[in-house]
PDB file of C-alpha atoms in Angstrom:
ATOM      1  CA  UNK A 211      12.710  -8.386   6.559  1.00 45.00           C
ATOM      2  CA  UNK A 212      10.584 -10.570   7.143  1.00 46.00           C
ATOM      3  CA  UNK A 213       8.902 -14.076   5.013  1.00 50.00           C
ATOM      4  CA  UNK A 214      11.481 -16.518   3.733  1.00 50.00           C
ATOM      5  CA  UNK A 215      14.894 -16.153   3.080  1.00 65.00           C
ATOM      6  CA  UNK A 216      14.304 -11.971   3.112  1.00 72.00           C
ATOM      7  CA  UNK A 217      11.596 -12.889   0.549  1.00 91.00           C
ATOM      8  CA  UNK A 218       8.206 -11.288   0.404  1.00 97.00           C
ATOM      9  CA  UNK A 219       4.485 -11.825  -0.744  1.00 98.00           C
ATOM     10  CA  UNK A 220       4.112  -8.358  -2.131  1.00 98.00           C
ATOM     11  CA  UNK A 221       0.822  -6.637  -3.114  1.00 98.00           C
ATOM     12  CA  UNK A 222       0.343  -3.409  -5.513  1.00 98.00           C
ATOM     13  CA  UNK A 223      -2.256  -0.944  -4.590  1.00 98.00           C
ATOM     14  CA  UNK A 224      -2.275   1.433  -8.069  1.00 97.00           C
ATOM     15  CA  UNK A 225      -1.500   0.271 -11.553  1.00 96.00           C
ATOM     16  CA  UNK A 226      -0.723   3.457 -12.727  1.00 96.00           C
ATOM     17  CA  UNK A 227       2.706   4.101 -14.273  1.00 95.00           C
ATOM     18  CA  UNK A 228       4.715   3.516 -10.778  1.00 97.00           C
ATOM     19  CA  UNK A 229       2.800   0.333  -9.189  1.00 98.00           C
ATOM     20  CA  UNK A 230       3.804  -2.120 -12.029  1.00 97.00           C
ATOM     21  CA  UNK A 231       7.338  -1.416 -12.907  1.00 97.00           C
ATOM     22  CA  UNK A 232       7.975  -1.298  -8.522  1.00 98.00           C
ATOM     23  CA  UNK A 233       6.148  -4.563  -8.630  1.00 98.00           C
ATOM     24  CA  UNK A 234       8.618  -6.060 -12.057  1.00 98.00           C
ATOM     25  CA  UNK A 235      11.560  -4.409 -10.080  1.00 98.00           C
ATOM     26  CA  UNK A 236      10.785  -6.453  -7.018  1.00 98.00           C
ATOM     27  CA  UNK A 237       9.819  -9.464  -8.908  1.00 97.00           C
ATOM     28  CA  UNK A 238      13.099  -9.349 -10.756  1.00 96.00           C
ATOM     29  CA  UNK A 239      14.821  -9.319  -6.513  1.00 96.00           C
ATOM     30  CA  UNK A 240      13.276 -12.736  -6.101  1.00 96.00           C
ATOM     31  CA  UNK A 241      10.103 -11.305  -4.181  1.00 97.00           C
ATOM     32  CA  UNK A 242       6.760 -12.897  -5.024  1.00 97.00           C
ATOM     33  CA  UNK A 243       4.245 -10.359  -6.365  1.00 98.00           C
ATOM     34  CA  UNK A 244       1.074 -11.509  -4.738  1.00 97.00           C
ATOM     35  CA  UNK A 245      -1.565  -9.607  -6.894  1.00 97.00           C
ATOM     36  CA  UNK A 246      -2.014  -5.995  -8.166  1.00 98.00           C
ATOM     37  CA  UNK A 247      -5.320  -4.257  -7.742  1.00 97.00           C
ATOM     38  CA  UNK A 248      -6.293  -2.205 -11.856  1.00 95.00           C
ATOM     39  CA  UNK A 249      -8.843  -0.334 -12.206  1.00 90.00           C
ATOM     40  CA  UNK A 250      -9.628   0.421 -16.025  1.00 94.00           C
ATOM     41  CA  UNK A 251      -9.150  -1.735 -19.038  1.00 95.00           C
ATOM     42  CA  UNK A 252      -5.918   0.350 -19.104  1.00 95.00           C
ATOM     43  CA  UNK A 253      -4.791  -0.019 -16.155  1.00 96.00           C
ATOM     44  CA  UNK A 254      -5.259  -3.940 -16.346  1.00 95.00           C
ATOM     45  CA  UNK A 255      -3.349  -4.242 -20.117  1.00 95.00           C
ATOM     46  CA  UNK A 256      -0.459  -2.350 -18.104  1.00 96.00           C
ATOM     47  CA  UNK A 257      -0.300  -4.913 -15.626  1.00 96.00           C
ATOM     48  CA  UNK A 258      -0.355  -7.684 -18.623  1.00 95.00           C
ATOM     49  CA  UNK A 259       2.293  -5.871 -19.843  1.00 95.00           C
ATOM     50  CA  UNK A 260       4.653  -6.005 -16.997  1.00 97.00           C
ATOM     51  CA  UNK A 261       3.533  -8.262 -14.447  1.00 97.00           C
ATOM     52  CA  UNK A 262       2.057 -11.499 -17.040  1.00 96.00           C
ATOM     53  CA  UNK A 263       0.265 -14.127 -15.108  1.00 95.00           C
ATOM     54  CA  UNK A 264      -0.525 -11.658 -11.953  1.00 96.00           C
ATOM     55  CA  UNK A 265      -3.859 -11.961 -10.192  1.00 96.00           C
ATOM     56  CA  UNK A 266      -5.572  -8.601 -10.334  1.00 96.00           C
ATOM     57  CA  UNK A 267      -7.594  -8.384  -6.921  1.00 96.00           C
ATOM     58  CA  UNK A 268      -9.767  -6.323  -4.626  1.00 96.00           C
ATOM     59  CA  UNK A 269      -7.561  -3.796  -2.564  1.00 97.00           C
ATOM     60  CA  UNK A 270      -8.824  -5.305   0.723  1.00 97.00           C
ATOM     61  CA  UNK A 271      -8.280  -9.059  -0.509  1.00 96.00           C
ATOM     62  CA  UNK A 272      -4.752  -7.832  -1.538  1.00 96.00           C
ATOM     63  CA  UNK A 273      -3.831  -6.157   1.744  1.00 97.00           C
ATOM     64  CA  UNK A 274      -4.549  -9.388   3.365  1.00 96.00           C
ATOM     65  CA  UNK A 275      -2.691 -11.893   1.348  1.00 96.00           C
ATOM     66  CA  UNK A 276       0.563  -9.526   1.047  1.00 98.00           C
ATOM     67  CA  UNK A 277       3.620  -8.891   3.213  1.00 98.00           C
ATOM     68  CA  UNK A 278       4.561  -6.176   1.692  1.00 98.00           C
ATOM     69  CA  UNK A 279       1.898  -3.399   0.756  1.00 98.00           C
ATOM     70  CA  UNK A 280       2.941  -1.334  -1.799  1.00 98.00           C
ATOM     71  CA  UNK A 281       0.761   1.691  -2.420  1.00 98.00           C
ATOM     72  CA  UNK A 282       1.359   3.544  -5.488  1.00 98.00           C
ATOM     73  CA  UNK A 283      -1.480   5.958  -5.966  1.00 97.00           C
ATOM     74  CA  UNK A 284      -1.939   9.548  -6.341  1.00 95.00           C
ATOM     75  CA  UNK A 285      -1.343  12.048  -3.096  1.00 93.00           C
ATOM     76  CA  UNK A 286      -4.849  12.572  -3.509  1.00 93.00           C
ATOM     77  CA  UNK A 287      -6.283   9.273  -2.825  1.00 96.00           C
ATOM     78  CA  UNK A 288      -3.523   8.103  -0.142  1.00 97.00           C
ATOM     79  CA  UNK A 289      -4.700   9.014   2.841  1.00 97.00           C
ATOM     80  CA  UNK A 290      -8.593   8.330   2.513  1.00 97.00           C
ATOM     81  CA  UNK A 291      -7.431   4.742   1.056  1.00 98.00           C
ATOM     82  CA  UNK A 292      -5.311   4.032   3.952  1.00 98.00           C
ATOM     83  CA  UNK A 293      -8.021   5.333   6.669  1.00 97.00           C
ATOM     84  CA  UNK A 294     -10.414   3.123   4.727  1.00 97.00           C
ATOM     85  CA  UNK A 295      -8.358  -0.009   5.406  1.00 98.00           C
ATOM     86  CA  UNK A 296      -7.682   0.539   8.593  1.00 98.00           C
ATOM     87  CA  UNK A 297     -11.359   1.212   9.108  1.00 97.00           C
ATOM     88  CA  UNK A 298     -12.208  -2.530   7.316  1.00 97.00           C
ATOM     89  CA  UNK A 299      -9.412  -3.971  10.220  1.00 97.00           C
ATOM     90  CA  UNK A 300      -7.368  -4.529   6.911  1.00 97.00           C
ATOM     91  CA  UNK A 301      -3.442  -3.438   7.878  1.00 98.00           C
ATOM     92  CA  UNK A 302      -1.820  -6.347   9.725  1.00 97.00           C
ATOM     93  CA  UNK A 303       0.675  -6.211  12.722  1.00 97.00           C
ATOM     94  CA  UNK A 304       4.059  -6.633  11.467  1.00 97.00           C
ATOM     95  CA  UNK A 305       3.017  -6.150   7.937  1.00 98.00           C
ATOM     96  CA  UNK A 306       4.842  -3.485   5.743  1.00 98.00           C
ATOM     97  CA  UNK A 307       3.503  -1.287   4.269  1.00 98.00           C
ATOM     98  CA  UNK A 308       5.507   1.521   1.567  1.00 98.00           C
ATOM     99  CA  UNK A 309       3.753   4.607  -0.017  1.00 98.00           C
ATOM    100  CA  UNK A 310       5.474   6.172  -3.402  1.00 98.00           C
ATOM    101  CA  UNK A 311       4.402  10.032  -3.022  1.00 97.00           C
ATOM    102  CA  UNK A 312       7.067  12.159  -3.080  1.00 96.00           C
ATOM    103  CA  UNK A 313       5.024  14.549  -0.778  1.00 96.00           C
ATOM    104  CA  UNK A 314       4.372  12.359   2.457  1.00 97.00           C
ATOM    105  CA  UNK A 315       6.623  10.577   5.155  1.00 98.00           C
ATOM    106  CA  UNK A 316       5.236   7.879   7.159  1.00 98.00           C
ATOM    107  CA  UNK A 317       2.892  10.107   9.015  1.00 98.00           C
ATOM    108  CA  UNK A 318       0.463   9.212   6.414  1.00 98.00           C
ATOM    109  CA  UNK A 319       1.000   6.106   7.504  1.00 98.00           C
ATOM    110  CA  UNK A 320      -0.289   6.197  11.116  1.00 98.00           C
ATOM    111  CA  UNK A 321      -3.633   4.313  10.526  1.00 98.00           C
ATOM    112  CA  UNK A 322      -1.869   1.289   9.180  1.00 98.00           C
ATOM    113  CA  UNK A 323       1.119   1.914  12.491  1.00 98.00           C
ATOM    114  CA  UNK A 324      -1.708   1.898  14.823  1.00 98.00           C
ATOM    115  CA  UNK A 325      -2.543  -1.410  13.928  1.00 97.00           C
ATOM    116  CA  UNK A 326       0.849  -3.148  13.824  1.00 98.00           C
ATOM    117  CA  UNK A 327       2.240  -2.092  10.172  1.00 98.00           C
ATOM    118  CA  UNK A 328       5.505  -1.082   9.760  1.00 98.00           C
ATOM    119  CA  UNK A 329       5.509   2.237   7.712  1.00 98.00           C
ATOM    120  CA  UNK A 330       8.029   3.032   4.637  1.00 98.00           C
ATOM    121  CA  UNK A 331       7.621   6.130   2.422  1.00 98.00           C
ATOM    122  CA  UNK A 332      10.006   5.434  -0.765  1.00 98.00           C
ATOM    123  CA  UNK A 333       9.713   8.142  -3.943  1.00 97.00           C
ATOM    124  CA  UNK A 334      11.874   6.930  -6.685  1.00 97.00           C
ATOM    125  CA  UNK A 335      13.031   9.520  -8.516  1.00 94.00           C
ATOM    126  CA  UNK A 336      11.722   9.331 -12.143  1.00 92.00           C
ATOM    127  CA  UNK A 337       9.863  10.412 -14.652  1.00 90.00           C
ATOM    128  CA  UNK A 338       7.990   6.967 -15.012  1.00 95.00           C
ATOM    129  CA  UNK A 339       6.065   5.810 -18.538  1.00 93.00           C
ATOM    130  CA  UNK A 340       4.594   2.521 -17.408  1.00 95.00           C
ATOM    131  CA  UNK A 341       6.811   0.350 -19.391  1.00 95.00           C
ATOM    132  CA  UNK A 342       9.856  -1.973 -19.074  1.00 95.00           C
ATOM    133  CA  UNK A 343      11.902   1.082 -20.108  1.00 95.00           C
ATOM    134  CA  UNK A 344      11.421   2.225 -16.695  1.00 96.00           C
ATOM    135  CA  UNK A 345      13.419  -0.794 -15.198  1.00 96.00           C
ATOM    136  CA  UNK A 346      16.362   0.439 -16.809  1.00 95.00           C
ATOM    137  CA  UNK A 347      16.298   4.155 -16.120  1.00 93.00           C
ATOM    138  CA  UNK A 348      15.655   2.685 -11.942  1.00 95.00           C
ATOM    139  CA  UNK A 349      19.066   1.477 -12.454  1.00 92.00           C
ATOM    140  CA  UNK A 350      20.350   4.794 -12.774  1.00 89.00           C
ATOM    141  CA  UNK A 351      18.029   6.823 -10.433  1.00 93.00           C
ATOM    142  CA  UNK A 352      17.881   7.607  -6.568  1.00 95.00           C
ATOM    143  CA  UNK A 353      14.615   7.191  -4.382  1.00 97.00           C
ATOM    144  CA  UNK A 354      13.776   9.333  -1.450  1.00 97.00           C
ATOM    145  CA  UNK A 355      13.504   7.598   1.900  1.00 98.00           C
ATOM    146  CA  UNK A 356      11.723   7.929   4.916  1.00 98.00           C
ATOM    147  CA  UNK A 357      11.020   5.551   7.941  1.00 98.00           C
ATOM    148  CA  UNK A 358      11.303   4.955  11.310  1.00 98.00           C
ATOM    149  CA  UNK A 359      15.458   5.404  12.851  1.00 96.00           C
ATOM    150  CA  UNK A 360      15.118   0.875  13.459  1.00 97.00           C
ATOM    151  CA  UNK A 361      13.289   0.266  10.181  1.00 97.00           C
ATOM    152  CA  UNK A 362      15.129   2.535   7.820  1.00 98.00           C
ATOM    153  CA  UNK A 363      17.501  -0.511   6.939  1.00 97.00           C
ATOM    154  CA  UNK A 364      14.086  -2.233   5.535  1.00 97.00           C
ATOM    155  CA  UNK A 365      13.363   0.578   3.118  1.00 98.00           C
ATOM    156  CA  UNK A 366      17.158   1.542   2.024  1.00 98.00           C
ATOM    157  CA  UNK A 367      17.480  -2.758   1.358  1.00 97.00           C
ATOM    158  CA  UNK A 368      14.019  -2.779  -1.097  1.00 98.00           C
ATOM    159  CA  UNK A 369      15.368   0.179  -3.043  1.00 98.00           C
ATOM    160  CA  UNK A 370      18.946  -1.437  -3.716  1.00 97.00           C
ATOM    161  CA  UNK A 371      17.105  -4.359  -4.486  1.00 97.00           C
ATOM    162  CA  UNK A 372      15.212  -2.796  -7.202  1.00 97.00           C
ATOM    163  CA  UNK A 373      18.504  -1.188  -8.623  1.00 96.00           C
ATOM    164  CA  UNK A 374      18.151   2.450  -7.101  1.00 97.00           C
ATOM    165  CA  UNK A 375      20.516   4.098  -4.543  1.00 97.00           C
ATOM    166  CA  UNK A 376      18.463   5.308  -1.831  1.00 97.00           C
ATOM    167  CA  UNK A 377      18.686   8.518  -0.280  1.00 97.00           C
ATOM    168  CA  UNK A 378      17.563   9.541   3.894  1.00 98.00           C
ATOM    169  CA  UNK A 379      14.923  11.944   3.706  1.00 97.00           C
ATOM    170  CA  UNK A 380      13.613  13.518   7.141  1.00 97.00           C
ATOM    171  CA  UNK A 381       9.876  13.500   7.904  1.00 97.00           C
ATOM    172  CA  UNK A 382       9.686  16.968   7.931  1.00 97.00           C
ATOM    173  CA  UNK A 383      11.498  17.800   4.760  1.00 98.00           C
ATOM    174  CA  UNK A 384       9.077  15.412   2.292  1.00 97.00           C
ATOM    175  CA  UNK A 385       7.448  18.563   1.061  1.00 96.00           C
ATOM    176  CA  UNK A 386      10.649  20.648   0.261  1.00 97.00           C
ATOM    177  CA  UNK A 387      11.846  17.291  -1.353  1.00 96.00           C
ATOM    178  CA  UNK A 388       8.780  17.247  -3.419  1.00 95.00           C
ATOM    179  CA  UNK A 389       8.487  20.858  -4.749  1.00 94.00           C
ATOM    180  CA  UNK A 390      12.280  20.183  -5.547  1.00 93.00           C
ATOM    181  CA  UNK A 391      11.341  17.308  -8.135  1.00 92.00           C
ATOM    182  CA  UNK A 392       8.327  18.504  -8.955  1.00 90.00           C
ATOM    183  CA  UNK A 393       9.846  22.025 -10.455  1.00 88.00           C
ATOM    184  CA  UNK A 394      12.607  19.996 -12.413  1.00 84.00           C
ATOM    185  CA  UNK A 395      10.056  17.708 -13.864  1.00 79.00           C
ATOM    186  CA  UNK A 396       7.584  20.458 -14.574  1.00 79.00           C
ATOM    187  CA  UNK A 397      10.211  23.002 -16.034  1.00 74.00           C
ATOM    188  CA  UNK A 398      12.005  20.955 -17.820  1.00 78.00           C
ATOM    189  CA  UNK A 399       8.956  19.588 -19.702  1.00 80.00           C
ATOM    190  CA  UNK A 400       7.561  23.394 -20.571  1.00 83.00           C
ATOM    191  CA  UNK A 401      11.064  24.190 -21.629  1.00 85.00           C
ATOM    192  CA  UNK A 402      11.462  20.733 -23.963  1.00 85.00           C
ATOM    193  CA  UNK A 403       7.404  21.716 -25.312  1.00 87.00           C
ATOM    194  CA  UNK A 404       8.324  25.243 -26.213  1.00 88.00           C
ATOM    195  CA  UNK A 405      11.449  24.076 -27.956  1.00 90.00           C
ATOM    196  CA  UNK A 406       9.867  21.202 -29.802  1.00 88.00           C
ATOM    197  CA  UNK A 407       6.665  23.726 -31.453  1.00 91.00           C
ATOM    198  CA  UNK A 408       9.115  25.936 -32.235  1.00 91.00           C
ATOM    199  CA  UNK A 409      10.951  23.694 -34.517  1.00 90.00           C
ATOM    200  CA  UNK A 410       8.177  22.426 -35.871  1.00 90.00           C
ATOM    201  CA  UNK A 411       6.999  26.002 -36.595  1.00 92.00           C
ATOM    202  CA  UNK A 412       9.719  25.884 -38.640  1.00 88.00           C
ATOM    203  CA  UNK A 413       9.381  22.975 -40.503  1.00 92.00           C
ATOM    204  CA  UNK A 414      11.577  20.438 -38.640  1.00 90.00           C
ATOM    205  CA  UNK A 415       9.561  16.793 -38.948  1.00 89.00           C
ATOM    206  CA  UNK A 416      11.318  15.061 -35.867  1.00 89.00           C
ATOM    207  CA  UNK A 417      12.426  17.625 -33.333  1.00 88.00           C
ATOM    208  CA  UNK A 418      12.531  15.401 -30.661  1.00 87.00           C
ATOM    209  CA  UNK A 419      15.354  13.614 -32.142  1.00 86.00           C
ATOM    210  CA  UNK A 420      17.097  17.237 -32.662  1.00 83.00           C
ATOM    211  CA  UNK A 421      16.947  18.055 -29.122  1.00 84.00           C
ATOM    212  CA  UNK A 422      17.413  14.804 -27.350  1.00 80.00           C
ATOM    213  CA  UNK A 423      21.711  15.293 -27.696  1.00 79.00           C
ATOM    214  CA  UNK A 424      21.618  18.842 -26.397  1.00 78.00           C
ATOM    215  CA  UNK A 425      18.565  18.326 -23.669  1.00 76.00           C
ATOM    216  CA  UNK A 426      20.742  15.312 -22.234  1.00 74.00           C
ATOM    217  CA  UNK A 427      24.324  17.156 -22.880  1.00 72.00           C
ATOM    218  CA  UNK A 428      23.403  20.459 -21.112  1.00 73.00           C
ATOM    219  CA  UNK A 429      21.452  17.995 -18.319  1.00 70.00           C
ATOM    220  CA  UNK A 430      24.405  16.307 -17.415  1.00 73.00           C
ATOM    221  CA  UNK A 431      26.427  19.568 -17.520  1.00 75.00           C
ATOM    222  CA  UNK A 432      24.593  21.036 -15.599  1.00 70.00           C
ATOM    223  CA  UNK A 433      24.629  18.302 -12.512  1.00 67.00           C
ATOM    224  CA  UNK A 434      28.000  17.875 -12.959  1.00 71.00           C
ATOM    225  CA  UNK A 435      29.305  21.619 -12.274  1.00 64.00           C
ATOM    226  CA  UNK A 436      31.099  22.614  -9.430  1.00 62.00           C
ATOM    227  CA  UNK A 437      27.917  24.221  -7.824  1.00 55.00           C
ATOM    228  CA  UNK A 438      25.903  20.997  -7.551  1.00 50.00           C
ATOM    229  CA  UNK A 439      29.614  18.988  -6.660  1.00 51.00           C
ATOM    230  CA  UNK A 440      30.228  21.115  -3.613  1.00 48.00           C
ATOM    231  CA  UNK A 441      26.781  20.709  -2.834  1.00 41.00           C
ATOM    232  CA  UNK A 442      27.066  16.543  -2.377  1.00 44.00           C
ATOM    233  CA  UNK A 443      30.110  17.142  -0.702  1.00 36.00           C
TER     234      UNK A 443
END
């Protein structure tokens, strides 16, 4: 890595419910957290929340003070904000820069490469909520990722840093990896809303608490068994 020491200026692009808690994580590895760009007054008490005392800036004035770009927005707004830097001369040579989608690899990426930037794709894998509860469930989770065969070190370090495992993704396989966490996430949130209205339907006041022992039970059970074992093997 480079800056001091392995330390980094790091900047957050996105203070949605990802950017700030990657931005605590790394804080909490010793790295220096630059600024955060917020849009909305929501956005902005988030970043109070987790990151106190961090300079909210302009995406282009953040690219250019930062080390480390992290850019934690939605699929939808990645590439055009990452052709628009590199169009304003922003990405820097030697400068790295890590996306969160689950859906790219660092082909996304290529703007800020042509210019010098080292690309990282790294998806943690979790169900974020914004808060400092996040920072604990990290310890416990696994993030997808992707980079170039001599930089992959780089990425793997940042995520053990934060208190994930990583795990190699290829290039190519980002969008199987995606509809694969996207279908858990989305199923088992349709299955959890069915269950909940139909306890209340029946007069049960807190069904979330009545569910959360079997939900997490028949979770673990069911990544435990022998099918998903042989399968890590």
């Amino acid at each position: 890595m480079s800056g001091r020491d392995g330390r980094l200026g790091v900047g957050i692009v996105g203070a949605g419910r990802v950017g700030p808690v990657i931005g605590a994580a790394l804080a909490a590895a010793g790295h220096a957290i630059v600024g955060v760009s917020a849009g909305t007054d929501d956005e902005r008490d988030r970043v109070e929340g987790m990151l106190p005392g961090v300079p909210q800036l302009a995406v282009p004035q953040l690219v250019e003070r930062s080390e480390l770009v992290v850019l934690a927005v939605p699929d939808d707004q990645l590439v055009e904000l990452i052709a628009g830097l590199a169009a304003l001369g922003a990405w820097q040579a030697g400068q790295l820069v890590l996306h969160t989608s689950a859906q790219h690899g660092t082909a996304v990426l290529d703007p800020a490469r042509a210019a010098g930037a080292i690309p990282l794709a790294v998806h943690p894998a979790l169900a974020f909520t914004g808060t400092s509860i996040d920072l604990v469930r990290l310890r416990d989770a696994w993030c997808a990722v992707t980079a170039p065969g001599p930089v992959l070190p780089i990425a793997q370090a940042l995520v053990v840093e934060m208190g994930a495992e990583p795990v190699v993704i290829a290039e190519e396989d980002r969008p199987a990896y995606a509809d694969a966490i996207a279908a858990a996430s989305q199923f088992s949130t349709a299955i959890i809303d069915q269950s909940v209205a139909a306890l209340r339907a029946i007069g049960v006041e807190q069904p979330g608490r009545v569910l959360g022992g079997v939900v997490r039970s028949a979770v673990e059970n069911a990544l435990q068994s022998p099918a998903v074992d042989s399968i890590d093997r």
